[in-house]
CSV table of C-alpha atoms in Angstrom, one decimal:
chain,number,residue,atom,x,y,z
A,125,MET,CA,-29.9,20.0,9.9
A,126,SER,CA,-31.9,23.1,9.9
A,127,THR,CA,-29.7,25.7,8.6
A,128,SER,CA,-27.4,24.6,5.8
A,129,SER,CA,-29.0,24.3,2.5
A,130,SER,CA,-27.7,21.6,0.2
A,131,GLU,CA,-27.6,24.1,-2.6
A,132,ARG,CA,-25.7,27.0,-1.1
A,133,PRO,CA,-25.5,29.9,-3.5
A,134,ARG,CA,-21.9,30.9,-4.2
A,135,THR,CA,-22.4,34.6,-4.5
A,136,GLY,CA,-21.5,37.6,-2.4
A,137,GLN,CA,-24.8,37.2,-0.6
A,138,ASN,CA,-23.6,33.8,0.7
A,139,ARG,CA,-21.7,35.5,3.5
A,140,VAL,CA,-24.9,37.2,4.6
A,141,LEU,CA,-26.8,34.0,4.6
A,142,GLN,CA,-24.0,32.2,6.4
A,143,PHE,CA,-24.0,34.9,9.1
A,144,LEU,CA,-27.8,34.6,9.6
A,145,ARG,CA,-27.4,30.8,10.0
A,146,VAL,CA,-24.6,31.2,12.5
A,147,ALA,CA,-26.6,33.8,14.4
A,148,LEU,CA,-29.6,31.4,14.6
A,149,HIS,CA,-27.3,28.7,16.2
A,150,VAL,CA,-25.9,31.2,18.6
A,151,MET,CA,-29.3,32.5,19.6
A,152,PHE,CA,-30.6,28.9,20.2
A,153,ALA,CA,-27.7,28.1,22.4
A,154,PHE,CA,-27.9,31.3,24.3
A,155,LEU,CA,-31.6,31.1,25.0
A,156,LEU,CA,-31.3,27.5,26.0
A,157,ILE,CA,-28.5,28.2,28.5
A,158,PHE,CA,-30.1,31.4,29.7
A,159,GLY,CA,-33.4,29.6,30.3
A,160,LEU,CA,-31.6,26.8,32.3
A,161,ALA,CA,-29.6,29.3,34.3
A,162,ARG,CA,-32.6,31.5,35.1
A,163,TYR,CA,-34.5,28.4,36.2
A,164,ILE,CA,-31.8,27.2,38.5
A,165,TRP,CA,-30.6,30.5,40.0
A,166,GLY,CA,-33.1,33.2,38.9
A,167,SER,CA,-36.1,31.9,40.8
A,168,SER,CA,-36.9,33.2,44.3
A,169,ASP,CA,-37.6,29.7,45.4
A,170,THR,CA,-34.9,27.2,45.1
A,171,PRO,CA,-36.3,24.4,42.8
A,172,ASP,CA,-36.2,20.8,43.9
A,173,ALA,CA,-33.3,18.6,42.9
A,174,ALA,CA,-35.3,16.3,40.8
A,175,PRO,CA,-36.8,18.9,38.5
A,176,VAL,CA,-33.4,20.6,38.2
A,177,THR,CA,-31.8,17.3,37.2
A,178,CYS,CA,-34.6,16.7,34.6
A,179,ALA,CA,-34.1,20.2,33.3
A,180,VAL,CA,-30.4,19.8,33.0
A,181,ALA,CA,-30.7,16.4,31.3
A,182,ALA,CA,-33.4,17.6,28.9
A,183,SER,CA,-31.4,20.7,28.1
A,184,MET,CA,-28.2,18.7,27.4
A,185,LEU,CA,-30.2,16.2,25.3
A,186,LEU,CA,-31.9,19.0,23.3
A,187,GLY,CA,-28.5,20.7,22.7
A,188,ALA,CA,-27.0,17.4,21.6
A,189,VAL,CA,-29.9,16.6,19.2
A,190,TYR,CA,-29.8,20.1,17.7
A,191,LEU,CA,-26.0,19.9,17.3
A,192,VAL,CA,-26.1,16.4,15.7
A,193,GLY,CA,-28.7,17.6,13.1
A,194,THR,CA,-26.9,20.8,12.2
A,195,VAL,CA,-23.5,19.2,12.0
A,196,TRP,CA,-24.8,16.3,9.8
A,197,GLU,CA,-26.5,18.7,7.4
A,198,ASN,CA,-23.4,21.0,7.2
A,199,ARG,CA,-21.1,18.1,6.4
A,200,TYR,CA,-23.5,16.7,3.9
A,201,ALA,CA,-23.7,20.1,2.2
A,202,ARG,CA,-19.9,20.4,2.0
A,203,ALA,CA,-19.6,16.8,0.6
A,204,LEU,CA,-22.3,17.5,-1.9
A,205,ARG,CA,-20.5,20.6,-3.2
A,206,ALA,CA,-17.3,18.5,-3.4
A,207,GLY,CA,-19.1,15.8,-5.4
A,208,ARG,CA,-18.8,13.1,-2.8
A,209,ARG,CA,-22.6,12.8,-2.2
A,210,GLN,CA,-25.7,12.4,-4.3
A,211,PRO,CA,-28.7,14.8,-3.8
A,212,GLN,CA,-31.0,11.8,-3.1
A,213,ASP,CA,-28.9,11.0,0.0
A,214,THR,CA,-29.8,14.3,1.7
A,215,PRO,CA,-30.5,14.2,5.5
A,216,ARG,CA,-33.5,16.5,4.9
A,217,ARG,CA,-35.7,13.5,4.6
A,218,PHE,CA,-35.2,13.0,8.3
A,219,ALA,CA,-35.9,16.6,9.1
A,220,PRO,CA,-39.6,16.1,10.2
A,221,TRP,CA,-38.5,13.5,12.8
A,222,TRP,CA,-35.6,15.7,13.9
A,223,LEU,CA,-37.9,18.6,14.3
A,224,ALA,CA,-40.4,16.5,16.2
A,225,CYS,CA,-37.7,15.4,18.6
A,226,VAL,CA,-36.4,18.9,19.1
A,227,ALA,CA,-39.9,20.3,19.7
A,228,LEU,CA,-40.8,17.5,22.2
A,229,LEU,CA,-37.7,18.1,24.2
A,230,TRP,CA,-38.4,21.9,24.2
A,231,LEU,CA,-42.0,21.2,25.3
A,232,ALA,CA,-40.7,19.0,28.1
A,233,LEU,CA,-38.4,21.9,29.3
A,234,LEU,CA,-41.3,24.3,29.0
A,235,LEU,CA,-43.5,22.1,31.2
A,236,ILE,CA,-40.7,22.1,33.7
A,237,SER,CA,-40.3,25.9,33.7
A,238,GLY,CA,-41.6,28.8,31.7
A,239,ASN,CA,-38.1,30.2,31.6
A,240,PHE,CA,-37.5,28.1,28.4
A,241,VAL,CA,-40.4,29.9,26.6
A,242,TRP,CA,-38.1,32.0,24.4
A,243,VAL,CA,-36.3,29.0,23.0
A,244,ALA,CA,-39.5,28.8,20.8
A,245,PHE,CA,-38.2,31.8,18.8
A,246,PRO,CA,-35.3,30.0,17.0
A,247,LEU,CA,-37.5,26.9,16.8
A,248,MET,CA,-39.9,28.9,14.7
A,249,PHE,CA,-37.2,29.6,12.2
A,250,LEU,CA,-36.4,25.8,12.0
A,251,PHE,CA,-40.0,24.9,11.2
A,252,LEU,CA,-40.3,27.7,8.6
A,253,HIS,CA,-37.0,26.7,7.0
A,254,LEU,CA,-37.5,22.9,6.8
A,255,LEU,CA,-41.3,22.6,6.2
A,256,LYS,CA,-43.5,23.8,3.4
A,257,PRO,CA,-44.7,27.4,3.8
A,258,TRP,CA,-48.2,26.6,5.0
A,259,GLN,CA,-46.8,23.8,7.3
A,260,GLY,CA,-44.2,26.2,8.7
A,261,VAL,CA,-46.7,28.9,9.4
A,262,ALA,CA,-49.1,26.4,11.1
A,263,ALA,CA,-46.2,25.1,13.2
A,264,VAL,CA,-45.3,28.7,14.2
A,265,VAL,CA,-48.9,29.2,15.4
A,266,VAL,CA,-48.8,26.1,17.5
A,267,LEU,CA,-45.5,27.1,19.0
A,268,TRP,CA,-46.9,30.5,19.8
A,269,LEU,CA,-49.9,29.0,21.5
A,270,LEU,CA,-47.7,26.6,23.5
A,271,ALA,CA,-45.3,29.4,24.5
A,272,SER,CA,-48.3,31.5,25.6
A,273,LEU,CA,-50.7,29.0,27.2
A,274,VAL,CA,-48.3,26.6,29.0
A,275,PRO,CA,-46.7,29.4,31.1
A,276,ILE,CA,-50.1,30.8,31.9
A,277,ALA,CA,-51.3,27.4,32.9
A,278,GLN,CA,-48.3,27.0,35.2
A,279,LEU,CA,-49.0,30.4,36.8
A,280,ILE,CA,-52.6,29.4,37.4
A,281,ARG,CA,-51.6,26.1,38.9
A,282,ALA,CA,-49.1,27.8,41.2
A,283,GLY,CA,-51.8,30.2,42.4
A,284,ALA,CA,-50.1,33.2,40.8
A,285,ALA,CA,-52.9,34.1,38.3
A,286,ASP,CA,-52.4,37.8,39.3
A,287,ARG,CA,-49.0,37.7,37.5
A,288,ILE,CA,-50.7,37.0,34.2
A,289,ASN,CA,-50.7,40.0,31.9
A,290,VAL,CA,-51.0,41.0,28.3
A,291,GLY,CA,-47.3,40.4,27.8
A,292,SER,CA,-47.8,36.7,28.4
A,293,LEU,CA,-49.7,36.5,25.1
A,294,LEU,CA,-48.3,39.5,23.3
A,295,GLY,CA,-44.6,38.6,23.8
A,296,PRO,CA,-44.7,35.2,22.1
A,297,PHE,CA,-47.1,36.6,19.5
A,298,LEU,CA,-44.7,39.3,18.5
A,299,GLY,CA,-41.9,36.8,18.4
A,300,ALA,CA,-43.9,34.6,16.0
A,301,VAL,CA,-44.7,37.6,13.8
A,302,LEU,CA,-41.1,38.7,13.8
A,303,ALA,CA,-39.9,35.2,13.0
A,304,ILE,CA,-42.2,35.0,10.0
A,305,ILE,CA,-41.1,38.5,8.8
A,306,ILE,CA,-37.4,37.8,9.2
A,307,PHE,CA,-37.7,34.4,7.6
A,308,THR,CA,-39.6,35.8,4.6
A,309,ALA,CA,-36.8,38.3,4.1
A,310,TYR,CA,-34.2,35.5,4.5
A,311,ARG,CA,-36.0,33.4,1.9
A,312,ALA,CA,-36.2,36.3,-0.5
A,313,LEU,CA,-32.5,36.9,-0.1
A,314,HIS,CA,-31.8,33.2,-0.5
A,315,ASP,CA,-33.9,32.9,-3.6
A,316,GLU,CA,-32.3,36.0,-5.1
A,317,ALA,CA,-28.9,34.5,-4.5
A,318,LEU,CA,-29.9,31.2,-6.1
A,319,HIS,CA,-31.3,33.2,-9.1
A,320,HIS,CA,-28.0,35.0,-9.5
A,321,ARG,CA,-26.1,31.7,-9.3
A,322,HIS,CA,-28.4,30.1,-12.0
A,323,VAL,CA,-28.0,33.2,-14.2
A,324,ALA,CA,-24.2,33.1,-13.8
A,325,GLU,CA,-24.2,29.4,-14.6
A,326,ALA,CA,-26.4,30.0,-17.7
A,327,LEU,CA,-24.1,32.8,-18.7
A,328,ARG,CA,-21.1,30.5,-18.3
A,329,LEU,CA,-22.7,27.8,-20.4
A,330,ALA,CA,-23.7,30.4,-23.1
A,331,GLN,CA,-20.1,31.6,-23.1
A,332,ALA,CA,-18.8,28.1,-23.5
A,333,GLU,CA,-21.3,27.4,-26.3
A,334,LEU,CA,-20.3,30.6,-28.0
A,335,ALA,CA,-16.6,29.8,-27.7
A,336,ASP,CA,-17.3,26.4,-29.1
A,337,LYS,CA,-19.2,27.9,-32.1
A,338,GLU,CA,-16.4,30.4,-32.6
A,339,HIS,CA,-13.9,27.5,-32.6
A,340,GLN,CA,-16.0,25.6,-35.1
A,341,ALA,CA,-16.3,28.7,-37.3
A,342,GLY,CA,-12.6,29.2,-37.1
A,343,ARG,CA,-12.0,25.6,-38.2
A,344,LEU,CA,-14.3,26.1,-41.1
A,345,GLU,CA,-12.7,29.4,-42.0
A,346,GLU,CA,-9.3,27.8,-41.8
A,347,ARG,CA,-10.4,24.9,-44.0
A,348,GLU,CA,-11.7,27.3,-46.6
A,349,ARG,CA,-8.5,29.3,-46.4
A,350,LEU,CA,-6.5,26.2,-47.0
A,351,ALA,CA,-8.7,25.3,-49.9
A,352,ARG,CA,-8.0,28.7,-51.5
A,353,GLU,CA,-4.3,28.5,-50.9
A,354,ILE,CA,-4.1,25.0,-52.4
A,355,HIS,CA,-6.1,26.2,-55.4
A,356,ASP,CA,-4.0,29.2,-55.9
A,357,THR,CA,-0.6,27.4,-55.6
A,358,VAL,CA,-0.5,23.6,-56.2
A,359,ALA,CA,-3.7,23.2,-58.2
A,360,GLN,CA,-2.8,26.0,-60.7
A,361,GLY,CA,0.7,24.7,-61.1
A,362,LEU,CA,-0.7,21.2,-61.9
A,363,SER,CA,-3.2,22.7,-64.3
A,364,SER,CA,-0.4,24.4,-66.2
A,365,ILE,CA,1.5,21.1,-66.2
A,366,VAL,CA,-1.5,19.3,-67.7
A,367,LEU,CA,-1.8,21.9,-70.5
A,368,MET,CA,1.9,21.9,-71.3
A,369,SER,CA,2.0,18.1,-71.3
A,370,ARG,CA,-0.8,18.0,-73.8
A,371,ALA,CA,1.1,20.4,-76.0
A,372,THR,CA,4.2,18.3,-75.6
A,373,SER,CA,2.4,15.2,-76.7
A,374,THR,CA,1.3,17.1,-79.8
A,375,SER,CA,4.8,18.2,-80.5
A,376,LEU,CA,6.2,14.6,-80.1
A,377,ALA,CA,3.5,13.2,-82.4
A,378,ALA,CA,4.6,15.7,-85.0
A,379,GLN,CA,8.2,14.8,-84.3
A,380,ARG,CA,9.1,18.4,-83.3
A,381,THR,CA,11.7,17.2,-80.8
A,382,GLU,CA,13.2,20.6,-80.0
A,383,GLU,CA,9.8,22.2,-79.3
A,384,ALA,CA,8.9,19.1,-77.2
A,385,ALA,CA,12.2,19.4,-75.2
A,386,ALA,CA,11.5,23.1,-74.5
A,387,ARG,CA,8.1,22.3,-73.3
A,388,LEU,CA,9.4,19.5,-71.1
A,389,ASP,CA,11.8,22.0,-69.6
A,390,ALA,CA,8.9,24.3,-68.9
A,391,ILE,CA,7.0,21.4,-67.3
A,392,GLY,CA,10.0,20.6,-65.1
A,393,GLN,CA,10.3,24.3,-64.1
A,394,THR,CA,6.6,24.6,-63.3
A,395,ALA,CA,6.7,21.3,-61.3
A,396,ALA,CA,9.7,22.5,-59.4
A,397,GLU,CA,8.0,25.8,-58.6
A,398,SER,CA,4.8,24.1,-57.5
A,399,LEU,CA,6.8,21.7,-55.3
A,400,GLU,CA,8.6,24.6,-53.7
A,401,GLU,CA,5.3,26.4,-53.1
A,402,ALA,CA,3.8,23.3,-51.6
A,403,ARG,CA,6.8,22.9,-49.3
A,404,ARG,CA,6.6,26.5,-48.1
A,405,PHE,CA,2.8,26.1,-47.7
A,406,VAL,CA,3.2,23.1,-45.5
A,407,ARG,CA,6.1,24.6,-43.5
A,408,ASP,CA,4.6,27.9,-42.5
A,409,LEU,CA,1.5,28.6,-44.7
A,410,SER,CA,3.2,31.7,-46.0
A,411,SER,CA,2.6,33.4,-49.4
A,412,PRO,CA,5.6,32.2,-51.5
A,413,GLU,CA,5.4,35.2,-53.9
A,414,LEU,CA,5.7,37.7,-51.1
A,415,ASN,CA,9.3,37.0,-50.3
A,416,GLU,CA,9.6,40.0,-52.6
A,417,SER,CA,7.5,43.2,-53.1
A,418,VAL,CA,4.0,43.0,-54.4
A,419,VAL,CA,5.1,44.7,-57.7
A,420,ALA,CA,8.0,42.2,-58.1
A,421,ALA,CA,5.6,39.3,-57.3
A,422,LEU,CA,3.1,40.5,-59.9
A,423,GLY,CA,5.9,40.9,-62.5
A,424,THR,CA,7.0,37.3,-61.8
A,425,ILE,CA,3.5,36.0,-62.2
A,426,CYS,CA,3.1,37.8,-65.6
A,427,GLN,CA,6.5,36.4,-66.8
A,428,ARG,CA,5.5,32.9,-65.7
A,429,THR,CA,2.1,33.2,-67.5
A,430,GLU,CA,3.9,34.1,-70.7
A,431,GLU,CA,6.3,31.2,-70.4
A,432,ARG,CA,3.5,28.7,-69.6
A,433,ALA,CA,1.5,30.1,-72.5
A,434,ALA,CA,4.5,29.6,-74.8
A,435,ALA,CA,5.1,26.1,-73.5
A,436,SER,CA,1.4,25.3,-74.2
A,437,GLY,CA,1.7,26.5,-77.8
A,438,LYS,CA,-0.1,29.8,-77.2
A,439,ALA,CA,1.0,33.4,-77.9
A,440,LEU,CA,0.1,35.5,-74.9
A,441,ARG,CA,1.7,38.7,-73.9
A,442,CYS,CA,1.2,39.8,-70.3
A,443,ASP,CA,1.9,43.4,-69.3
A,444,LEU,CA,2.0,44.9,-65.8
A,445,ARG,CA,1.1,48.6,-65.1
A,446,ILE,CA,1.5,50.5,-61.8
A,447,GLU,CA,-0.5,53.6,-61.0
A,448,GLY,CA,-1.0,55.7,-57.9
A,449,GLY,CA,1.0,55.9,-54.7
A,450,ASP,CA,3.5,53.8,-52.8
A,451,THR,CA,3.0,50.0,-53.2
A,452,ASP,CA,5.6,49.1,-50.6
A,453,SER,CA,3.4,50.3,-47.7
A,454,LEU,CA,0.6,47.9,-48.4
A,455,PRO,CA,-0.2,45.6,-45.5
A,456,GLU,CA,0.7,41.9,-45.9
A,457,PRO,CA,-2.9,40.6,-46.0
A,458,VAL,CA,-3.8,43.1,-48.8
A,459,SER,CA,-0.6,42.3,-50.8
A,460,SER,CA,-1.2,38.6,-50.5
A,461,ALA,CA,-4.8,39.0,-51.7
A,462,LEU,CA,-3.7,41.0,-54.7
A,463,VAL,CA,-1.1,38.5,-55.6
A,464,ARG,CA,-3.5,35.6,-55.4
A,465,ALA,CA,-6.1,37.6,-57.4
A,466,ALA,CA,-3.6,38.2,-60.2
A,467,GLN,CA,-2.4,34.6,-60.1
A,468,GLY,CA,-5.9,33.1,-60.3
A,469,SER,CA,-7.1,35.5,-62.9
A,470,LEU,CA,-4.1,34.9,-65.2
A,471,ALA,CA,-4.5,31.2,-64.8
A,472,ASN,CA,-8.1,31.4,-66.0
A,473,VAL,CA,-7.0,33.6,-68.9
A,474,LEU,CA,-4.4,31.1,-69.9
A,475,GLU,CA,-6.7,28.1,-69.6
A,476,HIS,CA,-10.0,29.5,-70.9
A,477,ALA,CA,-9.8,32.9,-72.6
A,478,HIS,CA,-7.7,32.1,-75.7
A,479,ALA,CA,-6.4,35.7,-75.4
A,480,SER,CA,-3.3,37.3,-77.0
A,481,ILE,CA,-2.9,40.1,-74.6
A,482,ALA,CA,-3.4,40.3,-70.8
A,483,VAL,CA,-2.8,43.5,-68.8
A,484,VAL,CA,-2.5,43.6,-65.0
A,485,THR,CA,-3.0,47.1,-63.6
A,486,LEU,CA,-2.3,47.9,-59.9
A,487,ALA,CA,-3.4,51.2,-58.5
A,488,VAL,CA,-2.8,52.4,-54.9
A,489,TRP,CA,-4.8,55.4,-53.7
A,490,ASP,CA,-5.3,57.1,-50.4
A,491,ALA,CA,-8.3,55.1,-49.3
A,492,GLU,CA,-8.2,51.9,-51.4
A,493,VAL,CA,-6.1,49.8,-53.7
A,494,THR,CA,-7.4,48.3,-56.9
A,495,LEU,CA,-6.2,45.5,-59.2
A,496,ASP,CA,-7.6,45.1,-62.8
A,497,VAL,CA,-6.9,42.1,-65.0
A,498,PHE,CA,-7.9,42.7,-68.6
A,499,ASP,CA,-7.7,40.2,-71.5
A,500,ASP,CA,-8.8,40.4,-75.1
A,501,GLY,CA,-10.0,36.8,-75.2
A,502,ARG,CA,-13.4,35.3,-76.2
A,503,GLY,CA,-15.1,36.5,-73.0
A,504,PHE,CA,-18.2,34.9,-71.4
A,505,ASN,CA,-21.5,35.8,-69.7
A,506,PRO,CA,-20.8,36.3,-66.0
A,507,GLU,CA,-24.5,35.8,-65.2
A,508,ARG,CA,-24.3,32.2,-66.3
A,509,VAL,CA,-21.4,31.4,-64.0
A,510,ALA,CA,-22.7,29.8,-60.8
A,511,PRO,CA,-21.7,31.5,-57.6
A,512,ASN,CA,-19.7,28.4,-56.5
A,513,GLU,CA,-17.9,28.1,-59.8
A,514,SER,CA,-17.9,25.1,-62.0
A,515,SER,CA,-17.2,21.6,-60.8
A,516,ARG,CA,-13.5,22.1,-61.4
A,517,GLY,CA,-12.9,25.6,-60.1
A,518,TYR,CA,-12.6,27.3,-56.8
A,519,GLY,CA,-11.0,30.5,-58.0
A,520,ILE,CA,-13.6,33.2,-58.3
A,521,HIS,CA,-15.6,32.0,-55.3
A,522,GLY,CA,-12.5,31.6,-53.2
A,523,LEU,CA,-11.2,35.0,-54.3
A,524,ARG,CA,-14.5,36.6,-53.4
A,525,ARG,CA,-14.4,35.1,-49.9
A,526,ARG,CA,-10.8,36.1,-49.4
A,527,LEU,CA,-11.7,39.7,-50.4
A,528,GLU,CA,-14.7,39.7,-48.1
A,529,THR,CA,-12.4,39.1,-45.1
A,530,LEU,CA,-10.7,42.4,-45.9
A,531,GLY,CA,-13.8,44.3,-46.7
A,532,GLY,CA,-13.1,44.2,-50.4
A,533,SER,CA,-15.1,43.4,-53.4
A,534,LEU,CA,-14.8,41.6,-56.8
A,535,SER,CA,-16.4,42.6,-60.1
A,536,ILE,CA,-16.3,40.9,-63.4
A,537,ASP,CA,-17.1,42.7,-66.7
A,538,SER,CA,-17.3,40.5,-69.7
A,539,SER,CA,-19.4,39.5,-72.7
A,540,PRO,CA,-18.9,36.9,-75.4
A,541,GLY,CA,-16.3,38.0,-77.9
A,542,ASP,CA,-15.4,41.2,-76.1
A,543,GLY,CA,-12.8,40.0,-73.6
A,544,THR,CA,-12.9,40.2,-69.8
A,545,VAL,CA,-12.0,42.7,-67.1
A,546,LEU,CA,-11.7,41.4,-63.5
A,547,GLY,CA,-11.7,44.2,-60.9
A,548,VAL,CA,-10.5,43.9,-57.3
A,549,ARG,CA,-11.1,46.7,-54.8
A,550,ILE,CA,-9.8,46.6,-51.2
A,551,PRO,CA,-10.3,49.6,-48.8
A,552,LEU,CA,-7.0,50.3,-47.0
A,553,THR,CA,-8.8,51.2,-43.7
A,554,SER,CA,-9.7,47.5,-43.3
A,555,ALA,CA,-6.2,46.4,-43.8
A,556,HIS,CA,-5.1,47.9,-40.5
A,557,ALA,CA,-7.6,45.8,-38.5
A,558,PRO,CA,-6.1,42.8,-36.6
A,559,THR,CA,-5.3,39.9,-38.8
A,560,PRO,CA,-7.6,37.0,-38.3
A,561,THR,CA,-6.2,34.4,-35.9
A,562,THR,CA,-6.7,31.7,-38.5
A,563,GLY,CA,-3.7,33.1,-40.4
A,564,GLU,CA,-5.7,34.4,-43.3
A,565,ALA,CA,-3.2,35.6,-45.9
């Protein structure tokens, strides 16, 4: 009961503490057996049978009580760590009674013979460990006085007062002081081990919380990425279908059947393309346009923009220009962002700009890649556009967030009546960083 804490620190210092506890048990057993053996065989006068019997019985009883208490506490501590016991069931509440029983049995042995005086040394550790600090020190003082005065009284009663010397008082006193010093060091080591355990537990909890926050951030980032992908694929296709269907209704109302049939064909083609993009998006969240090179993908987007403009009754010419170095060496995340930027920009031109010409310029340089989308439409005031777009759109805001993940930037130069230039800049050094685990394209 005395030596196994119910909250054992699981650190490297635990082995040191365990060694000290085992050493205390061994010391108690050795001093008890040594005192009994010295009493029986070490005295010049053979003791009477009755005192010997009493000494043997008291020693066995003291050893049994000590063993029961320590085994009970050790088993409880192991069960507590295994989760089979509750802290309120601790046997420490019986520690004062157990200590009193051990101390009384030792005192009985001490009254029989002074040879048991040094058993007080491990008992001092028990009192210091199980009682409050001031109670433990007071108990050590009492044990010291008993260990000093009882043997002196026995010598005086036996008429051997001449055998009394300074060591009779100094020996137990030094033992008491040493016990207090050793226990203080033990307690400091124990508290430090518990502190390390609590710090490690706090660190584990903090890491778990950080992992959970990163998981939540990943989920939010993936949700936003999916929103951008849906906007850039299915939503833009449906928007084109709506525009072309309105133009088809106008053609049918004017009985221009051939024109309406051509626009219906364009609607069917756009719907088929959107369906295919949606299927690929659901299957593997890939970028449909990038089954081919980025230049070919941009050319396809320009061609489709012209076809949808014609199907909507608008005359829009879309040109693609390539400048700079090798476009085939662009990393996939950068190529995907460029394709989505061109796709979203031309969709806005088709729906809002009322332009006749749109020019897409891709330039690849040593340190960066740029994409400019110019149109000669009616333009607008960029300062009046809310950062989160209108109630319908997600394009500019979503594109800006996509570029931020690559270290890029988005600029818009426009004014009413003077057209619009949308500029995308992506540093190529950021493109070689690891791709986000959320699958950001």
